[in-house]
Amino acid sequence: MHTQDWASSPSVSTAAAASASSSGNSAFTPQLPAPNRIADPNEPSYDQYYRTFGDTEADRQAHEFDDGPLDLHNGHAGRGGTGGGSASDHSDSDDDEHHRVVNTDPTGRFQCWDICLGKGAFKEVYKAFDVEEGIEVAWNQLRTDIISRKDITKVASEVRLLKQLRHDNIINFTDVWTARGPDGRERVYFITELMSSGTLKSFIRKAKGKLKLKVVKNLCRHILRGLAYLHSRTPPIIHRDLKCDNIFINGNNGVAKIGDLGLATIKNKDHISSVVGTPEFLAPELYEERYDERVDIYAFGMCVLELVTKEYPYQECANQAQIWKRVSAGIKPQALAKVADPETRQFIELCIAHDYHQRPSAQQLLDHPFL
Protein backbone atom coordinates (compact mmCIF):
# COMPACT_ATOMS: atom_id res chain seq x y z
CA MET A 1 0.00 0.00 0.00
CA HIS A 2 1.22 3.43 -0.87
CA THR A 3 1.96 5.49 2.24
CA GLN A 4 1.19 9.18 2.08
CA ASP A 5 3.98 11.46 3.26
CA TRP A 6 1.72 13.54 5.48
CA ALA A 7 4.58 15.55 6.98
CA SER A 8 5.81 16.85 3.64
CA SER A 9 2.62 18.56 2.54
CA PRO A 10 -0.95 18.93 3.69
CA SER A 11 -2.18 18.40 0.15
CA VAL A 12 -2.89 15.07 -1.48
CA SER A 13 -2.41 14.60 -5.20
CA THR A 14 -3.40 11.19 -6.49
CA ALA A 15 -4.20 9.65 -9.82
CA ALA A 16 -7.78 9.36 -8.64
CA ALA A 17 -7.88 13.06 -7.93
CA ALA A 18 -6.56 13.85 -11.38
CA SER A 19 -9.09 11.50 -12.89
CA ALA A 20 -11.92 13.18 -11.01
CA SER A 21 -10.72 16.58 -12.16
CA SER A 22 -10.75 15.57 -15.78
CA SER A 23 -14.12 13.88 -15.61
CA GLY A 24 -16.14 16.86 -14.46
CA ASN A 25 -18.95 15.99 -12.11
CA SER A 26 -18.73 12.24 -12.61
CA ALA A 27 -17.89 10.39 -9.42
CA PHE A 28 -14.68 8.48 -9.95
CA THR A 29 -14.13 4.96 -8.68
CA PRO A 30 -11.07 4.83 -6.42
CA GLN A 31 -9.26 1.54 -6.02
CA LEU A 32 -9.99 1.14 -2.35
CA PRO A 33 -10.38 -1.95 -0.21
CA ALA A 34 -13.77 -2.44 1.37
CA PRO A 35 -13.11 -2.67 5.10
CA ASN A 36 -15.80 -4.59 6.94
CA ARG A 37 -14.93 -4.59 10.56
CA ILE A 38 -15.56 -2.38 13.56
CA ALA A 39 -12.31 -1.78 15.36
CA ASP A 40 -8.96 -3.17 16.33
CA PRO A 41 -8.90 -5.21 19.56
CA ASN A 42 -6.72 -2.53 21.13
CA GLU A 43 -9.14 0.28 20.46
CA PRO A 44 -10.84 1.80 23.51
CA SER A 45 -14.12 0.23 24.55
CA TYR A 46 -17.24 2.17 25.35
CA ASP A 47 -17.02 1.33 29.05
CA GLN A 48 -13.44 2.58 29.22
CA TYR A 49 -13.69 5.90 27.48
CA TYR A 50 -17.24 6.87 26.54
CA ARG A 51 -19.39 8.96 28.78
CA THR A 52 -22.93 7.72 29.31
CA PHE A 53 -25.92 9.27 27.64
CA GLY A 54 -27.58 10.05 30.97
CA ASP A 55 -28.67 8.22 34.08
CA THR A 56 -32.08 7.22 32.78
CA GLU A 57 -33.58 6.10 29.52
CA ALA A 58 -35.41 9.43 29.38
CA ASP A 59 -32.04 11.17 29.39
CA ARG A 60 -31.04 9.23 26.32
CA GLN A 61 -33.92 10.60 24.25
CA ALA A 62 -32.13 12.88 21.84
CA HIS A 63 -33.00 11.43 18.43
CA GLU A 64 -33.32 14.23 15.89
CA PHE A 65 -34.46 14.61 12.31
CA ASP A 66 -32.69 16.59 9.65
CA ASP A 67 -35.80 17.63 7.78
CA GLY A 68 -37.54 19.81 10.34
CA PRO A 69 -38.48 20.29 13.99
CA LEU A 70 -39.05 17.13 15.96
CA ASP A 71 -42.21 16.07 17.68
CA LEU A 72 -40.84 13.78 20.35
CA HIS A 73 -42.64 12.30 23.31
CA ASN A 74 -40.39 13.91 25.89
CA GLY A 75 -40.23 17.33 24.29
CA HIS A 76 -36.77 17.44 22.72
CA ALA A 77 -36.54 19.10 19.32
CA GLY A 78 -33.93 19.93 16.74
CA ARG A 79 -32.31 18.90 13.49
CA GLY A 80 -30.86 15.50 12.96
CA GLY A 81 -30.63 12.19 11.21
CA THR A 82 -33.31 9.81 10.13
CA GLY A 83 -31.31 6.97 8.70
CA GLY A 84 -31.55 4.69 11.71
CA GLY A 85 -34.12 4.51 14.45
CA SER A 86 -33.03 5.54 17.92
CA ALA A 87 -34.24 3.77 21.02
CA SER A 88 -36.04 6.44 22.98
CA ASP A 89 -37.35 6.88 26.48
CA HIS A 90 -39.85 4.13 25.65
CA SER A 91 -37.11 1.49 25.79
CA ASP A 92 -37.37 -0.90 28.73
CA SER A 93 -40.33 1.10 30.05
CA ASP A 94 -43.91 0.21 30.88
CA ASP A 95 -44.91 1.50 27.44
CA ASP A 96 -43.21 -1.48 25.80
CA GLU A 97 -45.27 -3.84 27.93
CA HIS A 98 -48.52 -2.29 26.74
CA HIS A 99 -47.68 -1.52 23.14
CA ARG A 100 -50.02 -2.54 20.38
CA VAL A 101 -49.36 -3.45 16.77
CA VAL A 102 -50.72 -0.73 14.48
CA ASN A 103 -49.37 -1.90 11.13
CA THR A 104 -47.53 -4.76 9.45
CA ASP A 105 -45.63 -5.18 6.22
CA PRO A 106 -47.23 -7.20 3.38
CA THR A 107 -45.45 -10.40 4.47
CA GLY A 108 -46.26 -10.05 8.15
CA ARG A 109 -42.59 -10.16 9.13
CA PHE A 110 -42.43 -6.64 10.61
CA GLN A 111 -44.90 -5.44 13.24
CA CYS A 112 -45.08 -1.68 13.74
CA TRP A 113 -45.82 -0.66 17.32
CA ASP A 114 -47.58 2.48 18.51
CA ILE A 115 -44.28 3.83 19.83
CA CYS A 116 -43.22 6.86 17.82
CA LEU A 117 -39.50 7.59 17.94
CA GLY A 118 -39.83 10.86 16.04
CA LYS A 119 -41.56 12.81 13.31
CA GLY A 120 -40.02 15.09 10.73
CA ALA A 121 -41.27 17.01 7.74
CA PHE A 122 -40.67 14.03 5.45
CA LYS A 123 -40.63 10.98 7.66
CA GLU A 124 -41.97 9.27 10.75
CA VAL A 125 -40.10 6.55 12.63
CA TYR A 126 -41.67 3.96 14.91
CA LYS A 127 -40.34 1.11 16.95
CA ALA A 128 -41.15 -2.24 15.38
CA PHE A 129 -40.48 -5.94 15.81
CA ASP A 130 -38.93 -8.39 13.34
CA VAL A 131 -40.74 -11.67 14.02
CA GLU A 132 -38.26 -13.69 11.93
CA GLU A 133 -35.14 -12.51 13.75
CA GLY A 134 -36.78 -11.75 17.09
CA ILE A 135 -35.28 -8.25 17.31
CA GLU A 136 -36.52 -4.68 17.55
CA VAL A 137 -36.11 -2.59 14.41
CA ALA A 138 -36.97 0.90 13.17
CA TRP A 139 -40.09 1.26 11.02
CA ASN A 140 -39.64 4.24 8.70
CA GLN A 141 -42.49 5.70 6.67
CA LEU A 142 -42.21 8.64 4.31
CA ARG A 143 -44.88 11.29 4.06
CA THR A 144 -45.89 11.03 0.44
CA ASP A 145 -48.50 13.78 0.51
CA ILE A 146 -45.71 16.32 -0.07
CA ILE A 147 -43.61 14.42 -2.60
CA SER A 148 -44.36 13.34 -6.14
CA ARG A 149 -45.09 9.83 -7.40
CA LYS A 150 -41.81 10.03 -9.31
CA ASP A 151 -39.99 10.66 -6.04
CA ILE A 152 -41.80 7.75 -4.39
CA THR A 153 -40.56 5.40 -7.09
CA LYS A 154 -37.04 6.80 -6.97
CA VAL A 155 -36.74 6.57 -3.18
CA ALA A 156 -38.05 3.01 -3.17
CA SER A 157 -35.55 2.03 -5.88
CA GLU A 158 -32.64 3.63 -4.03
CA VAL A 159 -33.51 1.92 -0.76
CA ARG A 160 -33.69 -1.43 -2.57
CA LEU A 161 -30.12 -0.83 -3.75
CA LEU A 162 -29.05 0.21 -0.25
CA LYS A 163 -30.33 -3.11 1.09
CA GLN A 164 -27.29 -4.70 -0.54
CA LEU A 165 -24.88 -2.71 1.63
CA ARG A 166 -23.45 -4.55 4.60
CA HIS A 167 -20.86 -2.90 6.80
CA ASP A 168 -20.33 -2.56 10.53
CA ASN A 169 -20.31 1.24 10.29
CA ILE A 170 -23.33 1.69 8.01
CA ILE A 171 -26.97 1.57 9.14
CA ASN A 172 -28.45 -1.61 7.68
CA PHE A 173 -31.57 -1.47 5.51
CA THR A 174 -33.62 -4.66 5.83
CA ASP A 175 -36.66 -4.17 3.62
CA VAL A 176 -38.64 -1.62 1.61
CA TRP A 177 -42.12 -1.60 0.10
CA THR A 178 -44.86 0.75 -1.01
CA ALA A 179 -48.45 0.54 0.19
CA ARG A 180 -51.46 2.73 0.78
CA GLY A 181 -51.61 4.27 4.24
CA PRO A 182 -54.69 4.89 6.39
CA ASP A 183 -55.29 8.12 4.45
CA GLY A 184 -55.43 6.23 1.17
CA ARG A 185 -52.19 7.73 -0.12
CA GLU A 186 -49.35 5.57 -1.35
CA ARG A 187 -46.44 5.55 1.10
CA VAL A 188 -42.87 4.31 1.11
CA TYR A 189 -42.01 2.11 4.08
CA PHE A 190 -38.59 0.74 4.95
CA ILE A 191 -36.98 -1.07 7.85
CA THR A 192 -33.60 -0.20 9.35
CA GLU A 193 -31.71 -1.41 12.37
CA LEU A 194 -32.52 0.23 15.70
CA MET A 195 -29.68 2.14 17.35
CA SER A 196 -29.62 2.21 21.14
CA SER A 197 -28.20 5.61 22.00
CA GLY A 198 -29.23 8.17 19.42
CA THR A 199 -27.07 10.35 17.26
CA LEU A 200 -23.50 11.52 17.49
CA LYS A 201 -25.02 14.96 18.01
CA SER A 202 -26.73 13.75 21.17
CA PHE A 203 -23.50 12.08 22.26
CA ILE A 204 -21.68 15.41 22.04
CA ARG A 205 -24.44 17.21 23.89
CA LYS A 206 -24.69 14.67 26.71
CA ALA A 207 -20.96 14.38 27.38
CA LYS A 208 -19.76 16.59 30.21
CA GLY A 209 -16.73 18.59 29.22
CA LYS A 210 -14.63 17.93 26.15
CA LEU A 211 -14.38 14.45 24.69
CA LYS A 212 -11.17 12.57 25.28
CA LEU A 213 -8.95 12.51 22.22
CA LYS A 214 -9.00 8.70 22.28
CA VAL A 215 -12.77 8.82 21.91
CA VAL A 216 -12.59 11.32 19.05
CA LYS A 217 -10.04 9.19 17.21
CA ASN A 218 -12.06 6.03 17.71
CA LEU A 219 -15.18 7.68 16.32
CA CYS A 220 -13.18 9.04 13.39
CA ARG A 221 -12.00 5.55 12.51
CA HIS A 222 -15.55 4.21 12.57
CA ILE A 223 -16.90 6.99 10.35
CA LEU A 224 -13.99 6.78 7.91
CA ARG A 225 -14.38 3.01 7.57
CA GLY A 226 -18.02 3.53 6.69
CA LEU A 227 -17.13 6.23 4.16
CA ALA A 228 -14.32 4.15 2.65
CA TYR A 229 -16.80 1.33 2.12
CA LEU A 230 -19.38 3.61 0.48
CA HIS A 231 -16.82 5.30 -1.73
CA SER A 232 -15.37 1.97 -2.86
CA ARG A 233 -18.68 0.85 -4.39
CA THR A 234 -19.11 0.88 -8.17
CA PRO A 235 -20.20 3.55 -8.77
CA PRO A 236 -19.16 5.26 -5.54
CA ILE A 237 -21.97 6.04 -3.13
CA ILE A 238 -21.82 9.68 -2.04
CA HIS A 239 -23.70 10.61 1.12
CA ARG A 240 -23.85 14.38 0.41
CA ASP A 241 -25.34 15.25 3.80
CA LEU A 242 -23.01 13.71 6.36
CA LYS A 243 -23.15 15.38 9.78
CA CYS A 244 -23.25 14.45 13.45
CA ASP A 245 -27.06 14.38 13.32
CA ASN A 246 -27.14 11.34 11.02
CA ILE A 247 -24.28 9.37 12.49
CA PHE A 248 -25.65 6.99 15.11
CA ILE A 249 -24.18 5.41 18.23
CA ASN A 250 -24.72 2.02 19.84
CA GLY A 251 -24.28 2.77 23.51
CA ASN A 252 -23.38 -0.76 24.57
CA ASN A 253 -20.22 -0.87 22.46
CA GLY A 254 -19.62 2.71 21.29
CA VAL A 255 -19.82 1.80 17.59
CA ALA A 256 -20.67 4.66 15.23
CA LYS A 257 -22.75 4.04 12.11
CA ILE A 258 -23.59 6.31 9.19
CA GLY A 259 -27.30 6.74 8.47
CA ASP A 260 -29.62 8.75 6.23
CA LEU A 261 -28.39 7.17 3.02
CA GLY A 262 -30.55 7.70 -0.03
CA LEU A 263 -33.07 10.11 1.46
CA ALA A 264 -31.62 13.17 -0.27
CA THR A 265 -33.76 12.19 -3.25
CA ILE A 266 -36.87 13.84 -1.85
CA LYS A 267 -35.12 17.06 -0.87
CA ASN A 268 -35.01 18.50 -4.34
CA LYS A 269 -35.60 21.97 -5.69
CA ASP A 270 -39.36 21.56 -5.54
CA HIS A 271 -39.31 21.19 -1.79
CA ILE A 272 -36.19 22.68 -0.25
CA SER A 273 -33.31 23.49 -2.55
CA SER A 274 -31.51 22.13 -5.56
CA VAL A 275 -28.42 22.00 -3.33
CA VAL A 276 -28.98 19.08 -1.00
CA GLY A 277 -27.46 19.11 2.46
CA THR A 278 -26.81 21.16 5.57
CA PRO A 279 -25.06 24.47 4.76
CA GLU A 280 -22.53 24.25 7.60
CA PHE A 281 -21.28 20.91 6.27
CA LEU A 282 -21.51 21.53 2.52
CA ALA A 283 -18.26 21.55 0.55
CA PRO A 284 -17.84 24.61 -1.70
CA GLU A 285 -17.95 22.56 -4.89
CA LEU A 286 -21.42 21.25 -4.00
CA TYR A 287 -22.85 24.70 -4.67
CA GLU A 288 -21.53 24.41 -8.22
CA GLU A 289 -22.99 20.89 -8.52
CA ARG A 290 -19.65 19.57 -9.81
CA TYR A 291 -18.36 17.20 -7.19
CA ASP A 292 -17.25 13.70 -6.27
CA GLU A 293 -17.08 11.69 -3.05
CA ARG A 294 -14.65 14.13 -1.46
CA VAL A 295 -17.63 16.28 -0.47
CA ASP A 296 -18.13 13.64 2.22
CA ILE A 297 -14.54 14.14 3.41
CA TYR A 298 -15.24 17.86 3.83
CA ALA A 299 -18.37 17.10 5.84
CA PHE A 300 -16.45 14.55 7.90
CA GLY A 301 -13.90 17.25 8.76
CA MET A 302 -16.70 19.48 10.03
CA CYS A 303 -17.97 16.56 12.12
CA VAL A 304 -14.53 16.20 13.69
CA LEU A 305 -14.48 19.94 14.39
CA GLU A 306 -17.82 19.64 16.16
CA LEU A 307 -16.59 16.61 18.12
CA VAL A 308 -13.50 18.45 19.33
CA THR A 309 -15.02 21.86 20.08
CA LYS A 310 -18.64 20.83 20.81
CA GLU A 311 -19.64 23.77 18.59
CA TYR A 312 -21.67 23.73 15.40
CA PRO A 313 -19.54 25.05 12.51
CA TYR A 314 -20.16 28.65 11.42
CA GLN A 315 -22.18 29.58 14.50
CA GLU A 316 -20.93 33.10 13.89
CA CYS A 317 -23.15 33.33 10.79
CA ALA A 318 -26.66 34.71 11.11
CA ASN A 319 -28.12 32.93 8.08
CA GLN A 320 -27.41 30.49 5.27
CA ALA A 321 -26.38 33.24 2.88
CA GLN A 322 -23.55 34.27 5.21
CA ILE A 323 -22.42 30.65 5.49
CA TRP A 324 -22.43 30.28 1.71
CA LYS A 325 -20.33 33.43 1.27
CA ARG A 326 -17.73 32.26 3.80
CA VAL A 327 -17.55 28.73 2.43
CA SER A 328 -17.27 29.96 -1.16
CA ALA A 329 -14.47 32.34 -0.17
CA GLY A 330 -12.59 29.61 1.68
CA ILE A 331 -13.08 31.24 5.10
CA LYS A 332 -12.91 28.58 7.80
CA PRO A 333 -15.34 28.49 10.74
CA GLN A 334 -14.22 30.42 13.80
CA ALA A 335 -14.46 27.24 15.87
CA LEU A 336 -11.30 25.98 14.15
CA ALA A 337 -9.26 28.56 16.09
CA LYS A 338 -10.39 26.86 19.31
CA VAL A 339 -8.67 23.59 18.42
CA ALA A 340 -5.56 23.79 20.58
CA ASP A 341 -3.84 20.56 19.55
CA PRO A 342 -1.78 21.22 16.36
CA GLU A 343 -2.07 17.66 15.05
CA THR A 344 -5.84 17.65 15.48
CA ARG A 345 -6.17 21.02 13.79
CA GLN A 346 -3.96 19.94 10.86
CA PHE A 347 -6.11 16.83 10.41
CA ILE A 348 -9.30 18.89 10.31
CA GLU A 349 -7.80 21.46 7.93
CA LEU A 350 -6.74 18.65 5.61
CA CYS A 351 -10.31 17.35 5.47
CA ILE A 352 -11.94 20.75 4.90
CA ALA A 353 -9.46 22.02 2.32
CA HIS A 354 -11.20 24.46 -0.04
CA ASP A 355 -9.64 22.76 -3.07
CA TYR A 356 -11.09 19.25 -3.12
CA HIS A 357 -7.97 17.94 -4.88
CA GLN A 358 -6.12 18.53 -1.60
CA ARG A 359 -8.50 16.35 0.41
CA PRO A 360 -7.42 12.75 0.99
CA SER A 361 -9.71 9.81 0.46
CA ALA A 362 -11.32 8.12 3.44
CA GLN A 363 -8.91 5.20 3.11
CA GLN A 364 -5.92 7.55 3.05
CA LEU A 365 -7.17 9.32 6.16
CA LEU A 366 -7.31 5.99 7.98
CA ASP A 367 -3.52 5.86 7.50
CA HIS A 368 -3.00 9.40 8.79
CA PRO A 369 -0.71 9.70 11.87
CA PHE A 370 -3.50 11.46 13.76
CA LEU A 371 -5.38 8.18 13.94
PDB file of C-alpha atoms in Angstrom, residues 205-360:
ATOM      1  CA  ARG A 205     -24.442  17.205  23.892  1.00  0.00           C
ATOM      2  CA  LYS A 206     -24.692  14.668  26.715  1.00  0.00           C
ATOM      3  CA  ALA A 207     -20.958  14.375  27.377  1.00  0.00           C
ATOM      4  CA  LYS A 208     -19.761  16.593  30.210  1.00  0.00           C
ATOM      5  CA  GLY A 209     -16.728  18.590  29.224  1.00  0.00           C
ATOM      6  CA  LYS A 210     -14.629  17.931  26.154  1.00  0.00           C
ATOM      7  CA  LEU A 211     -14.380  14.450  24.695  1.00  0.00           C
ATOM      8  CA  LYS A 212     -11.166  12.573  25.277  1.00  0.00           C
ATOM      9  CA  LEU A 213      -8.950  12.513  22.219  1.00  0.00           C
ATOM     10  CA  LYS A 214      -9.004   8.696  22.276  1.00  0.00           C
ATOM     11  CA  VAL A 215     -12.772   8.823  21.909  1.00  0.00           C
ATOM     12  CA  VAL A 216     -12.590  11.321  19.045  1.00  0.00           C
ATOM     13  CA  LYS A 217     -10.037   9.192  17.209  1.00  0.00           C
ATOM     14  CA  ASN A 218     -12.058   6.033  17.713  1.00  0.00           C
ATOM     15  CA  LEU A 219     -15.185   7.684  16.324  1.00  0.00           C
ATOM     16  CA  CYS A 220     -13.177   9.042  13.391  1.00  0.00           C
ATOM     17  CA  ARG A 221     -11.996   5.547  12.515  1.00  0.00           C
ATOM     18  CA  HIS A 222     -15.551   4.207  12.568  1.00  0.00           C
ATOM     19  CA  ILE A 223     -16.904   6.989  10.355  1.00  0.00           C
ATOM     20  CA  LEU A 224     -13.993   6.777   7.911  1.00  0.00           C
ATOM     21  CA  ARG A 225     -14.376   3.009   7.565  1.00  0.00           C
ATOM     22  CA  GLY A 226     -18.016   3.529   6.686  1.00  0.00           C
ATOM     23  CA  LEU A 227     -17.130   6.227   4.157  1.00  0.00           C
ATOM     24  CA  ALA A 228     -14.322   4.145   2.651  1.00  0.00           C
ATOM     25  CA  TYR A 229     -16.802   1.326   2.116  1.00  0.00           C
ATOM     26  CA  LEU A 230     -19.384   3.610   0.478  1.00  0.00           C
ATOM     27  CA  HIS A 231     -16.816   5.304  -1.727  1.00  0.00           C
ATOM     28  CA  SER A 232     -15.374   1.967  -2.863  1.00  0.00           C
ATOM     29  CA  ARG A 233     -18.679   0.851  -4.386  1.00  0.00           C
ATOM     30  CA  THR A 234     -19.108   0.883  -8.169  1.00  0.00           C
ATOM     31  CA  PRO A 235     -20.201   3.551  -8.774  1.00  0.00           C
ATOM     32  CA  PRO A 236     -19.158   5.258  -5.539  1.00  0.00           C
ATOM     33  CA  ILE A 237     -21.967   6.038  -3.126  1.00  0.00           C
ATOM     34  CA  ILE A 238     -21.816   9.678  -2.039  1.00  0.00           C
ATOM     35  CA  HIS A 239     -23.705  10.613   1.117  1.00  0.00           C
ATOM     36  CA  ARG A 240     -23.847  14.383   0.406  1.00  0.00           C
ATOM     37  CA  ASP A 241     -25.342  15.249   3.803  1.00  0.00           C
ATOM     38  CA  LEU A 242     -23.007  13.705   6.362  1.00  0.00           C
ATOM     39  CA  LYS A 243     -23.154  15.375   9.777  1.00  0.00           C
ATOM     40  CA  CYS A 244     -23.250  14.454  13.452  1.00  0.00           C
ATOM     41  CA  ASP A 245     -27.059  14.378  13.317  1.00  0.00           C
ATOM     42  CA  ASN A 246     -27.141  11.340  11.021  1.00  0.00           C
ATOM     43  CA  ILE A 247     -24.283   9.368  12.493  1.00  0.00           C
ATOM     44  CA  PHE A 248     -25.647   6.992  15.109  1.00  0.00           C
ATOM     45  CA  ILE A 249     -24.178   5.410  18.231  1.00  0.00           C
ATOM     46  CA  ASN A 250     -24.723   2.025  19.837  1.00  0.00           C
ATOM     47  CA  GLY A 251     -24.275   2.771  23.511  1.00  0.00           C
ATOM     48  CA  ASN A 252     -23.384  -0.758  24.571  1.00  0.00           C
ATOM     49  CA  ASN A 253     -20.221  -0.867  22.463  1.00  0.00           C
ATOM     50  CA  GLY A 254     -19.621   2.713  21.285  1.00  0.00           C
ATOM     51  CA  VAL A 255     -19.818   1.803  17.594  1.00  0.00           C
ATOM     52  CA  ALA A 256     -20.672   4.664  15.234  1.00  0.00           C
ATOM     53  CA  LYS A 257     -22.752   4.042  12.107  1.00  0.00           C
ATOM     54  CA  ILE A 258     -23.595   6.306   9.190  1.00  0.00           C
ATOM     55  CA  GLY A 259     -27.296   6.737   8.467  1.00  0.00           C
ATOM     56  CA  ASP A 260     -29.618   8.754   6.233  1.00  0.00           C
ATOM     57  CA  LEU A 261     -28.390   7.167   3.021  1.00  0.00           C
ATOM     58  CA  GLY A 262     -30.547   7.698  -0.030  1.00  0.00           C
ATOM     59  CA  LEU A 263     -33.068  10.110   1.456  1.00  0.00           C
ATOM     60  CA  ALA A 264     -31.623  13.166  -0.275  1.00  0.00           C
ATOM     61  CA  THR A 265     -33.764  12.187  -3.253  1.00  0.00           C
ATOM     62  CA  ILE A 266     -36.874  13.841  -1.853  1.00  0.00           C
ATOM     63  CA  LYS A 267     -35.123  17.058  -0.870  1.00  0.00           C
ATOM     64  CA  ASN A 268     -35.014  18.503  -4.339  1.00  0.00           C
ATOM     65  CA  LYS A 269     -35.597  21.973  -5.687  1.00  0.00           C
ATOM     66  CA  ASP A 270     -39.365  21.564  -5.538  1.00  0.00           C
ATOM     67  CA  HIS A 271     -39.315  21.190  -1.788  1.00  0.00           C
ATOM     68  CA  ILE A 272     -36.189  22.676  -0.249  1.00  0.00           C
ATOM     69  CA  SER A 273     -33.307  23.487  -2.552  1.00  0.00           C
ATOM     70  CA  SER A 274     -31.505  22.126  -5.557  1.00  0.00           C
ATOM     71  CA  VAL A 275     -28.422  22.001  -3.331  1.00  0.00           C
ATOM     72  CA  VAL A 276     -28.981  19.084  -0.995  1.00  0.00           C
ATOM     73  CA  GLY A 277     -27.463  19.110   2.460  1.00  0.00           C
ATOM     74  CA  THR A 278     -26.811  21.155   5.574  1.00  0.00           C
ATOM     75  CA  PRO A 279     -25.062  24.470   4.764  1.00  0.00           C
ATOM     76  CA  GLU A 280     -22.534  24.247   7.597  1.00  0.00           C
ATOM     77  CA  PHE A 281     -21.283  20.909   6.268  1.00  0.00           C
ATOM     78  CA  LEU A 282     -21.507  21.535   2.516  1.00  0.00           C
ATOM     79  CA  ALA A 283     -18.261  21.551   0.553  1.00  0.00           C
ATOM     80  CA  PRO A 284     -17.843  24.609  -1.701  1.00  0.00           C
ATOM     81  CA  GLU A 285     -17.953  22.559  -4.895  1.00  0.00           C
ATOM     82  CA  LEU A 286     -21.420  21.250  -3.999  1.00  0.00           C
ATOM     83  CA  TYR A 287     -22.846  24.696  -4.669  1.00  0.00           C
ATOM     84  CA  GLU A 288     -21.534  24.406  -8.219  1.00  0.00           C
ATOM     85  CA  GLU A 289     -22.987  20.891  -8.520  1.00  0.00           C
ATOM     86  CA  ARG A 290     -19.647  19.572  -9.807  1.00  0.00           C
ATOM     87  CA  TYR A 291     -18.357  17.202  -7.187  1.00  0.00           C
ATOM     88  CA  ASP A 292     -17.251  13.703  -6.267  1.00  0.00           C
ATOM     89  CA  GLU A 293     -17.079  11.693  -3.048  1.00  0.00           C
ATOM     90  CA  ARG A 294     -14.647  14.131  -1.458  1.00  0.00           C
ATOM     91  CA  VAL A 295     -17.627  16.284  -0.469  1.00  0.00           C
ATOM     92  CA  ASP A 296     -18.127  13.642   2.223  1.00  0.00           C
ATOM     93  CA  ILE A 297     -14.543  14.144   3.413  1.00  0.00           C
ATOM     94  CA  TYR A 298     -15.243  17.864   3.829  1.00  0.00           C
ATOM     95  CA  ALA A 299     -18.374  17.100   5.844  1.00  0.00           C
ATOM     96  CA  PHE A 300     -16.446  14.553   7.899  1.00  0.00           C
ATOM     97  CA  GLY A 301     -13.901  17.252   8.763  1.00  0.00           C
ATOM     98  CA  MET A 302     -16.702  19.480  10.026  1.00  0.00           C
ATOM     99  CA  CYS A 303     -17.973  16.565  12.121  1.00  0.00           C
ATOM    100  CA  VAL A 304     -14.526  16.204  13.690  1.00  0.00           C
ATOM    101  CA  LEU A 305     -14.481  19.941  14.389  1.00  0.00           C
ATOM    102  CA  GLU A 306     -17.815  19.636  16.162  1.00  0.00           C
ATOM    103  CA  LEU A 307     -16.591  16.608  18.120  1.00  0.00           C
ATOM    104  CA  VAL A 308     -13.501  18.445  19.332  1.00  0.00           C
ATOM    105  CA  THR A 309     -15.021  21.861  20.079  1.00  0.00           C
ATOM    106  CA  LYS A 310     -18.639  20.833  20.808  1.00  0.00           C
ATOM    107  CA  GLU A 311     -19.637  23.766  18.594  1.00  0.00           C
ATOM    108  CA  TYR A 312     -21.667  23.726  15.403  1.00  0.00           C
ATOM    109  CA  PRO A 313     -19.535  25.052  12.514  1.00  0.00           C
ATOM    110  CA  TYR A 314     -20.162  28.647  11.423  1.00  0.00           C
ATOM    111  CA  GLN A 315     -22.175  29.579  14.498  1.00  0.00           C
ATOM    112  CA  GLU A 316     -20.929  33.101  13.887  1.00  0.00           C
ATOM    113  CA  CYS A 317     -23.145  33.329  10.790  1.00  0.00           C
ATOM    114  CA  ALA A 318     -26.662  34.708  11.114  1.00  0.00           C
ATOM    115  CA  ASN A 319     -28.119  32.930   8.085  1.00  0.00           C
ATOM    116  CA  GLN A 320     -27.411  30.486   5.272  1.00  0.00           C
ATOM    117  CA  ALA A 321     -26.376  33.243   2.885  1.00  0.00           C
ATOM    118  CA  GLN A 322     -23.546  34.265   5.211  1.00  0.00           C
ATOM    119  CA  ILE A 323     -22.418  30.650   5.491  1.00  0.00           C
ATOM    120  CA  TRP A 324     -22.429  30.279   1.713  1.00  0.00           C
ATOM    121  CA  LYS A 325     -20.326  33.429   1.273  1.00  0.00           C
ATOM    122  CA  ARG A 326     -17.728  32.259   3.795  1.00  0.00           C
ATOM    123  CA  VAL A 327     -17.550  28.727   2.427  1.00  0.00           C
ATOM    124  CA  SER A 328     -17.270  29.956  -1.163  1.00  0.00           C
ATOM    125  CA  ALA A 329     -14.468  32.341  -0.169  1.00  0.00           C
ATOM    126  CA  GLY A 330     -12.587  29.609   1.676  1.00  0.00           C
ATOM    127  CA  ILE A 331     -13.079  31.237   5.098  1.00  0.00           C
ATOM    128  CA  LYS A 332     -12.914  28.577   7.797  1.00  0.00           C
ATOM    129  CA  PRO A 333     -15.341  28.488  10.735  1.00  0.00           C
ATOM    130  CA  GLN A 334     -14.222  30.416  13.800  1.00  0.00           C
ATOM    131  CA  ALA A 335     -14.464  27.236  15.871  1.00  0.00           C
ATOM    132  CA  LEU A 336     -11.303  25.984  14.148  1.00  0.00           C
ATOM    133  CA  ALA A 337      -9.262  28.558  16.095  1.00  0.00           C
ATOM    134  CA  LYS A 338     -10.390  26.863  19.312  1.00  0.00           C
ATOM    135  CA  VAL A 339      -8.669  23.588  18.415  1.00  0.00           C
ATOM    136  CA  ALA A 340      -5.559  23.786  20.584  1.00  0.00           C
ATOM    137  CA  ASP A 341      -3.838  20.556  19.554  1.00  0.00           C
ATOM    138  CA  PRO A 342      -1.781  21.224  16.365  1.00  0.00           C
ATOM    139  CA  GLU A 343      -2.067  17.664  15.046  1.00  0.00           C
ATOM    140  CA  THR A 344      -5.841  17.651  15.477  1.00  0.00           C
ATOM    141  CA  ARG A 345      -6.171  21.019  13.787  1.00  0.00           C
ATOM    142  CA  GLN A 346      -3.964  19.940  10.862  1.00  0.00           C
ATOM    143  CA  PHE A 347      -6.107  16.827  10.411  1.00  0.00           C
ATOM    144  CA  ILE A 348      -9.302  18.886  10.309  1.00  0.00           C
ATOM    145  CA  GLU A 349      -7.796  21.457   7.932  1.00  0.00           C
ATOM    146  CA  LEU A 350      -6.745  18.646   5.610  1.00  0.00           C
ATOM    147  CA  CYS A 351     -10.311  17.353   5.466  1.00  0.00           C
ATOM    148  CA  ILE A 352     -11.942  20.747   4.897  1.00  0.00           C
ATOM    149  CA  ALA A 353      -9.464  22.024   2.320  1.00  0.00           C
ATOM    150  CA  HIS A 354     -11.200  24.459  -0.036  1.00  0.00           C
ATOM    151  CA  ASP A 355      -9.642  22.758  -3.069  1.00  0.00           C
ATOM    152  CA  TYR A 356     -11.089  19.246  -3.121  1.00  0.00           C
ATOM    153  CA  HIS A 357      -7.969  17.939  -4.875  1.00  0.00           C
ATOM    154  CA  GLN A 358      -6.124  18.527  -1.601  1.00  0.00           C
ATOM    155  CA  ARG A 359      -8.500  16.348   0.406  1.00  0.00           C
ATOM    156  CA  PRO A 360      -7.416  12.754   0.992  1.00  0.00           C
TER     157      PRO A 360
END
